């Protein structure tokens, strides 16, 4: 057969092996503790490991610009020195020790990277003003149409600017042995820059790259993972009663399995530093709906993200430009994540991207309210049935292809599943069954 008719592989990069069943934790250093330091983070590594975290994403650690800064302490994303350490968090040696400690605990660490723009008082403004975009009147400009007046945009038409930014990315991998990056507003930066940067980073060590973007083409030669704002928005609307289980299946999952590259990894999240709508009255009112959404976000194809404080049931957004430490306590949300993460680590059906199984719809007689599905990989299987409604529902699920003996994730008991699974589910109740080969 002519080669032109053969299927072509879309994703060309190779994920590091340690990404295959990994979970991700976004760590807001400033708010993680009262003193907001690297040393305070290091003390909590055993807890994060026990929670089931594999990769720690540290929000930007570089010094923050003073000129035009927002609030008292400024934004992490207004970088004053790409090769420096923010003294608010500690010293260079403190950071080096933190990275080493993360590795000792069997975890990996990625840094938040701001390639699109810098602070107004970054040394590059004086040394290389031609590396920045200019407005029609020849002045430095912030990202157009955004409330980003504490930063100014780089001009990626300048080859020397690209080389500087690539060398800066390589610096942290070489000097501190970090394991990759979460790249801020990645789609605002030309994709050919990221593709070359990935190639040069891979010459040092295998890296994990996460793009704050939802463009599937970023997976081809640059990024292992991209954001899943679509799922975040859909789950929020379902919890609010504006969308149904059927909408979730036919508007989101159907598109995901049809067009998203299997080798790509989507970042599934309920919360992060700029998406904080499960808070206050909504946090309380959504209650069980929030837990159902969390369960699906971990069971669905993709890498689950946990944001600092979620595991403590944090009911508010963290202040971004001021000191606002998390109030830590044990909470059922943290316990739920721990159980789900353990299942993800054990059952290959739930692994990330190409390492895991495709989500398959199990038909039922209450499709408007109940989402039922299976995922299977190499004889390992997970069945999920979730009542995405505020009503008690009696439902019959077609399990004719998936009959067998499973373990109930939350009771630990064995359940024998026949050709039909008949259930009565209270509002937002979910059943998770696991079979290991």
Short mmCIF file of C-alpha atoms in Angstrom, two decimals:
data_model
loop_
_atom_site.label_atom_id
_atom_site.label_comp_id
_atom_site.label_asym_id
_atom_site.label_seq_id
_atom_site.Cartn_x
_atom_site.Cartn_y
_atom_site.Cartn_z
CA UNK A 1 0.00 0.00 0.00
CA UNK A 2 1.22 3.49 -0.88
CA UNK A 3 2.74 5.18 2.20
CA UNK A 4 0.50 8.22 1.77
CA UNK A 5 -2.48 6.08 2.87
CA UNK A 6 -0.84 4.85 6.05
CA UNK A 7 -1.94 6.44 9.35
CA UNK A 8 0.55 9.06 10.50
CA UNK A 9 1.55 9.55 14.11
CA UNK A 10 0.56 13.04 15.25
CA UNK A 11 2.52 13.41 18.48
CA UNK A 12 6.28 13.20 17.87
CA UNK A 13 7.67 13.73 21.37
CA UNK A 14 8.11 11.03 23.99
CA UNK A 15 6.74 11.41 27.52
CA UNK A 16 9.12 10.66 30.39
CA UNK A 17 8.25 7.24 31.85
CA UNK A 18 7.48 8.76 35.26
CA UNK A 19 4.59 10.72 33.76
CA UNK A 20 2.56 7.59 32.94
CA UNK A 21 0.38 7.55 36.09
CA UNK A 22 1.41 10.86 37.64
CA UNK A 23 -0.70 13.38 39.53
CA UNK A 24 0.18 17.08 39.71
CA UNK A 25 0.13 19.55 42.61
CA UNK A 26 0.22 23.31 42.01
CA UNK A 27 2.08 24.84 44.95
CA UNK A 28 1.54 28.50 45.82
CA UNK A 29 4.70 29.07 47.88
CA UNK A 30 3.67 32.46 49.28
CA UNK A 31 0.39 31.14 50.72
CA UNK A 32 1.49 27.57 51.52
CA UNK A 33 2.66 28.54 55.01
CA UNK A 34 2.85 31.50 57.36
CA UNK A 35 6.42 32.30 56.36
CA UNK A 36 5.93 31.33 52.71
CA UNK A 37 9.35 29.77 52.25
CA UNK A 38 11.09 26.92 50.45
CA UNK A 39 11.99 25.43 53.83
CA UNK A 40 8.33 25.35 54.89
CA UNK A 41 7.46 23.51 51.68
CA UNK A 42 10.22 20.98 52.31
CA UNK A 43 8.69 20.09 55.69
CA UNK A 44 5.39 19.18 54.03
CA UNK A 45 6.80 16.86 51.36
CA UNK A 46 6.00 13.66 53.31
CA UNK A 47 2.35 14.75 53.55
CA UNK A 48 2.14 15.48 49.82
CA UNK A 49 3.76 12.15 49.03
CA UNK A 50 1.22 10.37 51.23
CA UNK A 51 -1.59 12.26 49.53
CA UNK A 52 -0.50 10.66 46.26
CA UNK A 53 1.29 13.54 44.57
CA UNK A 54 3.94 12.71 41.95
CA UNK A 55 4.82 16.05 40.36
CA UNK A 56 5.05 19.36 42.21
CA UNK A 57 4.51 22.49 40.14
CA UNK A 58 6.11 25.45 41.88
CA UNK A 59 4.61 28.77 40.90
CA UNK A 60 7.31 31.24 39.72
CA UNK A 61 10.31 31.43 42.04
CA UNK A 62 12.06 34.39 40.40
CA UNK A 63 12.20 37.94 41.83
CA UNK A 64 9.07 40.02 41.20
CA UNK A 65 9.14 43.43 39.55
CA UNK A 66 8.58 46.55 41.65
CA UNK A 67 7.67 49.06 38.95
CA UNK A 68 3.90 49.10 38.33
CA UNK A 69 3.47 46.04 40.54
CA UNK A 70 0.00 44.93 41.57
CA UNK A 71 -0.82 45.03 45.28
CA UNK A 72 1.80 44.98 48.02
CA UNK A 73 3.79 41.92 47.00
CA UNK A 74 3.15 41.84 43.27
CA UNK A 75 2.39 39.05 40.84
CA UNK A 76 4.54 35.95 40.48
CA UNK A 77 4.09 36.43 36.75
CA UNK A 78 5.90 39.77 36.61
CA UNK A 79 9.46 38.43 36.43
CA UNK A 80 12.32 40.79 37.23
CA UNK A 81 15.22 38.35 36.78
CA UNK A 82 14.91 35.05 34.91
CA UNK A 83 18.01 33.59 36.55
CA UNK A 84 17.37 34.74 40.11
CA UNK A 85 15.57 33.55 43.25
CA UNK A 86 12.83 35.57 44.95
CA UNK A 87 14.26 36.41 48.42
CA UNK A 88 10.69 36.27 49.74
CA UNK A 89 10.99 32.47 49.51
CA UNK A 90 14.59 31.94 50.61
CA UNK A 91 18.05 31.59 49.13
CA UNK A 92 19.43 29.81 46.09
CA UNK A 93 20.72 27.08 48.41
CA UNK A 94 17.28 26.73 50.02
CA UNK A 95 15.79 26.17 46.58
CA UNK A 96 18.47 23.67 45.63
CA UNK A 97 17.78 21.72 48.84
CA UNK A 98 14.04 21.74 48.12
CA UNK A 99 14.54 20.26 44.65
CA UNK A 100 16.84 17.60 46.07
CA UNK A 101 14.33 16.78 48.82
CA UNK A 102 11.49 16.43 46.29
CA UNK A 103 13.62 13.93 44.37
CA UNK A 104 14.55 12.04 47.54
CA UNK A 105 10.82 11.60 48.24
CA UNK A 106 10.39 10.01 44.82
CA UNK A 107 8.61 13.00 43.31
CA UNK A 108 9.45 15.35 40.44
CA UNK A 109 9.35 19.14 40.23
CA UNK A 110 8.46 21.57 37.46
CA UNK A 111 8.81 25.35 37.51
CA UNK A 112 6.27 27.87 36.34
CA UNK A 113 7.81 29.75 33.42
CA UNK A 114 6.77 33.16 32.09
CA UNK A 115 8.09 33.45 28.54
CA UNK A 116 5.57 35.88 27.07
CA UNK A 117 6.44 38.96 29.12
CA UNK A 118 8.57 40.41 31.92
CA UNK A 119 8.26 43.10 34.54
CA UNK A 120 8.88 46.72 33.57
CA UNK A 121 12.11 46.74 35.59
CA UNK A 122 13.67 43.53 34.29
CA UNK A 123 17.29 44.22 33.33
CA UNK A 124 16.46 43.22 29.76
CA UNK A 125 14.39 46.39 29.36
CA UNK A 126 17.55 48.50 29.69
CA UNK A 127 19.95 46.09 28.03
CA UNK A 128 17.77 44.96 25.11
CA UNK A 129 14.81 47.28 24.56
CA UNK A 130 14.52 45.93 21.01
CA UNK A 131 13.47 42.56 22.46
CA UNK A 132 10.08 43.99 23.47
CA UNK A 133 6.87 44.75 21.59
CA UNK A 134 6.01 48.42 21.11
CA UNK A 135 2.70 50.23 20.76
CA UNK A 136 1.83 52.43 17.79
CA UNK A 137 3.45 55.39 19.54
CA UNK A 138 6.68 53.45 20.11
CA UNK A 139 6.18 52.67 23.82
CA UNK A 140 6.47 49.37 25.66
CA UNK A 141 3.13 47.59 25.81
CA UNK A 142 1.42 44.99 27.97
CA UNK A 143 -0.40 41.99 26.56
CA UNK A 144 -3.19 43.53 24.42
CA UNK A 145 -6.77 43.44 25.70
CA UNK A 146 -5.73 42.13 29.14
CA UNK A 147 -5.48 43.69 32.61
CA UNK A 148 -1.74 43.06 32.70
CA UNK A 149 -0.37 46.56 33.23
CA UNK A 150 2.40 45.27 35.52
CA UNK A 151 4.15 43.51 32.61
CA UNK A 152 5.37 44.19 29.07
CA UNK A 153 5.45 41.74 26.16
CA UNK A 154 8.49 40.26 24.46
CA UNK A 155 8.93 40.35 20.69
CA UNK A 156 9.56 36.79 19.48
CA UNK A 157 10.55 38.05 16.05
CA UNK A 158 13.99 38.71 17.59
CA UNK A 159 16.30 35.65 17.29
CA UNK A 160 18.62 36.78 20.09
CA UNK A 161 15.66 37.14 22.41
CA UNK A 162 14.60 33.57 21.61
CA UNK A 163 18.10 32.30 22.35
CA UNK A 164 18.19 34.12 25.67
CA UNK A 165 14.86 32.63 26.77
CA UNK A 166 15.90 29.14 25.67
CA UNK A 167 19.19 29.41 27.55
CA UNK A 168 17.30 30.60 30.65
CA UNK A 169 15.05 27.52 30.47
CA UNK A 170 18.12 25.30 30.18
CA UNK A 171 19.81 27.09 33.10
CA UNK A 172 17.31 25.81 35.70
CA UNK A 173 17.49 22.27 34.39
CA UNK A 174 21.29 22.25 34.38
CA UNK A 175 21.92 24.15 37.61
CA UNK A 176 19.08 22.89 39.81
CA UNK A 177 18.05 19.59 38.18
CA UNK A 178 14.37 20.52 37.83
CA UNK A 179 12.26 18.17 35.70
CA UNK A 180 10.39 20.50 33.37
CA UNK A 181 8.06 23.47 33.18
CA UNK A 182 4.51 24.71 33.35
CA UNK A 183 4.50 27.44 30.71
CA UNK A 184 2.34 30.49 31.31
CA UNK A 185 0.05 31.63 28.44
CA UNK A 186 1.95 29.22 26.21
CA UNK A 187 -0.20 29.83 23.14
CA UNK A 188 0.77 33.54 23.18
CA UNK A 189 4.34 32.49 22.36
CA UNK A 190 5.15 31.12 18.86
CA UNK A 191 4.94 27.34 18.73
CA UNK A 192 8.24 27.02 16.87
CA UNK A 193 9.97 28.58 19.86
CA UNK A 194 8.54 25.91 22.18
CA UNK A 195 9.37 23.10 19.77
CA UNK A 196 13.01 24.12 19.60
CA UNK A 197 13.18 24.72 23.37
CA UNK A 198 11.84 21.19 23.97
CA UNK A 199 14.55 19.77 21.68
CA UNK A 200 17.33 21.63 23.49
CA UNK A 201 16.00 20.70 26.94
CA UNK A 202 15.82 17.03 25.95
CA UNK A 203 19.52 17.15 25.17
CA UNK A 204 20.06 17.70 28.91
CA UNK A 205 17.50 15.25 30.36
CA UNK A 206 13.95 13.99 29.74
CA UNK A 207 11.51 16.74 30.76
CA UNK A 208 7.77 17.13 31.33
CA UNK A 209 6.24 20.20 29.70
CA UNK A 210 2.79 21.57 30.56
CA UNK A 211 1.23 24.37 28.50
CA UNK A 212 -1.28 26.80 29.92
CA UNK A 213 -3.23 26.49 26.69
CA UNK A 214 -5.82 24.20 25.12
CA UNK A 215 -4.36 23.93 21.61
CA UNK A 216 -3.84 20.33 20.58
CA UNK A 217 -1.10 21.26 18.08
CA UNK A 218 1.13 22.14 21.04
CA UNK A 219 1.39 18.40 21.72
CA UNK A 220 3.04 17.58 18.41
CA UNK A 221 6.63 18.56 19.20
CA UNK A 222 6.60 20.64 22.36
CA UNK A 223 4.26 19.78 25.26
CA UNK A 224 3.29 16.61 27.07
CA UNK A 225 0.18 18.18 28.60
CA UNK A 226 -2.23 21.05 28.00
CA UNK A 227 -4.98 22.65 30.07
CA UNK A 228 -8.54 21.35 30.07
CA UNK A 229 -10.61 24.50 30.61
CA UNK A 230 -13.41 22.89 28.59
CA UNK A 231 -13.92 20.15 31.17
CA UNK A 232 -13.62 22.61 34.05
CA UNK A 233 -16.37 24.76 32.56
CA UNK A 234 -18.60 21.80 31.74
CA UNK A 235 -18.36 20.29 35.23
CA UNK A 236 -19.11 23.66 36.80
CA UNK A 237 -22.23 24.04 34.66
CA UNK A 238 -23.35 20.50 35.49
CA UNK A 239 -22.98 21.18 39.21
CA UNK A 240 -24.96 24.41 38.82
CA UNK A 241 -27.77 22.58 37.02
CA UNK A 242 -27.15 24.33 33.69
CA UNK A 243 -25.85 21.22 31.91
CA UNK A 244 -26.66 17.52 32.25
CA UNK A 245 -24.82 14.20 32.25
CA UNK A 246 -25.90 13.84 28.63
CA UNK A 247 -24.35 17.21 27.78
CA UNK A 248 -21.12 16.14 29.45
CA UNK A 249 -21.06 12.92 27.42
CA UNK A 250 -22.08 14.28 24.03
CA UNK A 251 -20.55 17.76 24.08
CA UNK A 252 -17.28 17.02 25.85
CA UNK A 253 -16.37 13.31 25.95
CA UNK A 254 -17.50 12.61 22.39
CA UNK A 255 -15.26 15.38 21.08
CA UNK A 256 -12.35 14.33 23.30
CA UNK A 257 -12.25 10.73 22.07
CA UNK A 258 -12.81 11.77 18.46
CA UNK A 259 -10.28 14.55 17.91
CA UNK A 260 -7.79 14.75 20.79
CA UNK A 261 -4.49 12.91 20.17
CA UNK A 262 -4.29 9.86 22.41
CA UNK A 263 -0.59 10.51 23.09
CA UNK A 264 -1.45 13.94 24.46
CA UNK A 265 -2.36 14.49 28.10
CA UNK A 266 -5.08 16.89 29.22
CA UNK A 267 -4.80 18.53 32.63
CA UNK A 268 -8.05 17.89 34.51
CA UNK A 269 -8.74 20.29 37.36
CA UNK A 270 -11.51 21.57 39.59
CA UNK A 271 -9.47 24.50 40.87
CA UNK A 272 -6.25 26.38 40.20
CA UNK A 273 -4.81 29.82 40.89
CA UNK A 274 -6.94 31.55 38.27
CA UNK A 275 -10.04 29.34 38.31
CA UNK A 276 -11.55 29.54 41.80
CA UNK A 277 -15.32 29.37 41.39
CA UNK A 278 -15.93 26.46 43.82
CA UNK A 279 -15.78 28.78 46.82
CA UNK A 280 -17.85 30.49 49.50
CA UNK A 281 -21.55 29.76 49.21
CA UNK A 282 -20.93 27.81 46.01
CA UNK A 283 -18.49 25.51 47.80
CA UNK A 284 -21.12 24.81 50.48
CA UNK A 285 -24.07 24.61 48.11
CA UNK A 286 -22.30 22.42 45.59
CA UNK A 287 -21.07 20.07 48.33
CA UNK A 288 -21.79 16.61 46.95
CA UNK A 289 -21.77 17.89 43.37
CA UNK A 290 -18.21 19.07 43.90
CA UNK A 291 -17.18 15.60 45.06
CA UNK A 292 -18.83 14.01 42.03
CA UNK A 293 -16.94 16.42 39.78
CA UNK A 294 -13.67 15.60 41.55
CA UNK A 295 -14.27 11.87 41.10
CA UNK A 296 -14.89 12.29 37.38
CA UNK A 297 -11.87 14.59 36.92
CA UNK A 298 -9.60 11.80 38.23
CA UNK A 299 -11.37 8.93 36.46
CA UNK A 300 -11.49 10.74 33.11
CA UNK A 301 -8.66 10.48 30.60
CA UNK A 302 -6.06 13.06 31.65
CA UNK A 303 -3.69 14.05 34.44
CA UNK A 304 -5.43 15.30 37.61
CA UNK A 305 -4.33 18.58 39.18
CA UNK A 306 -4.69 19.53 42.85
CA UNK A 307 -4.18 23.16 43.88
CA UNK A 308 -2.68 24.23 47.24
CA UNK A 309 -5.38 24.15 49.90
CA UNK A 310 -7.95 22.09 48.00
CA UNK A 311 -7.11 19.10 50.14
CA UNK A 312 -7.94 21.19 53.23
CA UNK A 313 -11.37 22.14 51.89
CA UNK A 314 -10.34 25.74 51.22
CA UNK A 315 -13.56 27.67 50.55
CA UNK A 316 -12.10 30.87 49.11
CA UNK A 317 -9.72 32.15 46.49
CA UNK A 318 -6.24 32.90 47.76
CA UNK A 319 -5.22 36.54 47.49
CA UNK A 320 -2.82 36.87 44.59
CA UNK A 321 -0.85 40.02 45.39
CA UNK A 322 -0.88 39.93 49.21
CA UNK A 323 0.01 37.53 51.99
CA UNK A 324 -2.92 35.16 52.58
CA UNK A 325 -1.77 31.85 54.10
CA UNK A 326 -3.84 28.69 53.79
CA UNK A 327 -5.60 27.49 56.94
CA UNK A 328 -4.66 23.82 57.03
CA UNK A 329 -7.02 21.15 58.36
CA UNK A 330 -8.05 17.60 57.59
CA UNK A 331 -10.99 17.53 55.21
CA UNK A 332 -13.06 14.95 53.34
CA UNK A 333 -11.96 16.48 50.03
CA UNK A 334 -8.35 15.58 50.81
CA UNK A 335 -9.35 12.06 51.79
CA UNK A 336 -11.30 11.65 48.54
CA UNK A 337 -8.33 12.73 46.44
CA UNK A 338 -6.03 10.34 48.30
CA UNK A 339 -8.29 7.34 47.58
CA UNK A 340 -8.74 8.29 43.93
CA UNK A 341 -5.01 8.92 43.44
CA UNK A 342 -4.15 5.51 44.89
CA UNK A 343 -6.52 3.89 42.40
CA UNK A 344 -4.94 5.89 39.56
CA UNK A 345 -1.49 4.67 40.53
CA UNK A 346 -2.56 1.02 40.79
CA UNK A 347 -4.96 0.57 37.89
CA UNK A 348 -3.42 1.00 34.46
CA UNK A 349 -6.82 1.76 32.92
CA UNK A 350 -6.58 5.22 34.54
CA UNK A 351 -3.04 6.05 33.50
CA UNK A 352 -2.26 9.18 31.50
CA UNK A 353 -2.44 9.59 27.74
CA UNK A 354 -1.28 6.61 25.70
CA UNK A 355 -0.44 4.70 28.89
CA UNK A 356 -4.12 4.44 29.93
CA UNK A 357 -7.39 3.17 28.49
CA UNK A 358 -9.92 5.05 26.38
CA UNK A 359 -13.13 6.04 28.12
CA UNK A 360 -16.03 3.95 26.75
CA UNK A 361 -19.67 4.90 27.23
CA UNK A 362 -21.85 2.31 28.99
CA UNK A 363 -25.42 2.88 27.93
CA UNK A 364 -28.06 3.27 30.62
CA UNK A 365 -31.75 4.17 30.79
CA UNK A 366 -31.23 7.55 32.53
CA UNK A 367 -28.74 9.28 30.25
CA UNK A 368 -29.87 12.78 31.21
CA UNK A 369 -28.89 12.22 34.83
CA UNK A 370 -26.36 9.38 34.93
CA UNK A 371 -22.99 9.04 33.24
CA UNK A 372 -21.71 5.45 33.09
CA UNK A 373 -18.44 4.39 31.51
CA UNK A 374 -15.54 1.95 31.52
CA UNK A 375 -11.82 2.29 30.94
CA UNK A 376 -9.59 -0.71 30.26
CA UNK A 377 -5.89 -1.28 29.60
CA UNK A 378 -4.03 -4.60 29.47
CA UNK A 379 -6.75 -6.42 31.40
CA UNK A 380 -7.02 -3.75 34.08
CA UNK A 381 -10.44 -2.09 34.19
CA UNK A 382 -12.42 0.62 35.97
CA UNK A 383 -16.19 1.10 35.82
CA UNK A 384 -17.71 4.42 36.85
CA UNK A 385 -21.35 5.35 37.37
CA UNK A 386 -22.06 8.93 38.45
CA UNK A 387 -25.40 10.55 39.16
CA UNK A 388 -24.80 14.07 37.89
CA UNK A 389 -28.12 15.39 39.18
CA UNK A 390 -29.76 16.66 42.35
CA UNK A 391 -32.40 13.89 42.30
CA UNK A 392 -32.44 10.27 43.44
CA UNK A 393 -32.32 8.08 40.33
CA UNK A 394 -33.02 4.40 39.67
CA UNK A 395 -30.87 3.36 36.73
CA UNK A 396 -30.03 0.24 34.74
CA UNK A 397 -26.56 0.12 33.16
CA UNK A 398 -25.61 -2.20 30.30
CA UNK A 399 -22.54 -4.07 31.58
CA UNK A 400 -22.87 -7.07 29.24
CA UNK A 401 -19.34 -6.64 27.89
CA UNK A 402 -17.87 -5.79 31.28
CA UNK A 403 -19.36 -8.53 33.48
CA UNK A 404 -16.97 -9.82 36.13
CA UNK A 405 -15.73 -9.42 39.68
CA UNK A 406 -14.71 -5.93 40.76
CA UNK A 407 -13.65 -4.26 43.99
CA UNK A 408 -15.75 -1.34 45.21
CA UNK A 409 -13.29 1.52 45.67
CA UNK A 410 -14.97 2.99 48.73
CA UNK A 411 -16.12 -0.13 50.60
CA UNK A 412 -13.28 -2.46 49.65
CA UNK A 413 -15.83 -5.23 49.04
CA UNK A 414 -15.98 -7.44 45.95
CA UNK A 415 -18.97 -6.93 43.66
CA UNK A 416 -20.00 -9.44 41.00
CA UNK A 417 -21.28 -7.55 37.98
CA UNK A 418 -23.58 -9.36 35.56
CA UNK A 419 -24.94 -8.23 32.18
CA UNK A 420 -27.01 -5.47 33.79
CA UNK A 421 -26.18 -3.28 36.75
CA UNK A 422 -29.28 -1.97 38.57
CA UNK A 423 -28.67 0.89 40.99
CA UNK A 424 -30.48 3.52 42.99
CA UNK A 425 -28.27 6.58 43.35
CA UNK A 426 -28.96 9.49 45.65
CA UNK A 427 -28.15 13.00 44.36
CA UNK A 428 -24.55 13.23 43.12
CA UNK A 429 -23.72 9.69 44.25
CA UNK A 430 -20.99 7.80 42.36
CA UNK A 431 -19.92 4.17 42.16
CA UNK A 432 -16.34 3.24 41.25
CA UNK A 433 -15.42 -0.39 40.60
CA UNK A 434 -11.89 -1.63 39.89
CA UNK A 435 -10.50 -4.84 38.43
CA UNK A 436 -6.77 -5.56 38.38
CA UNK A 437 -5.36 -8.22 36.09
#
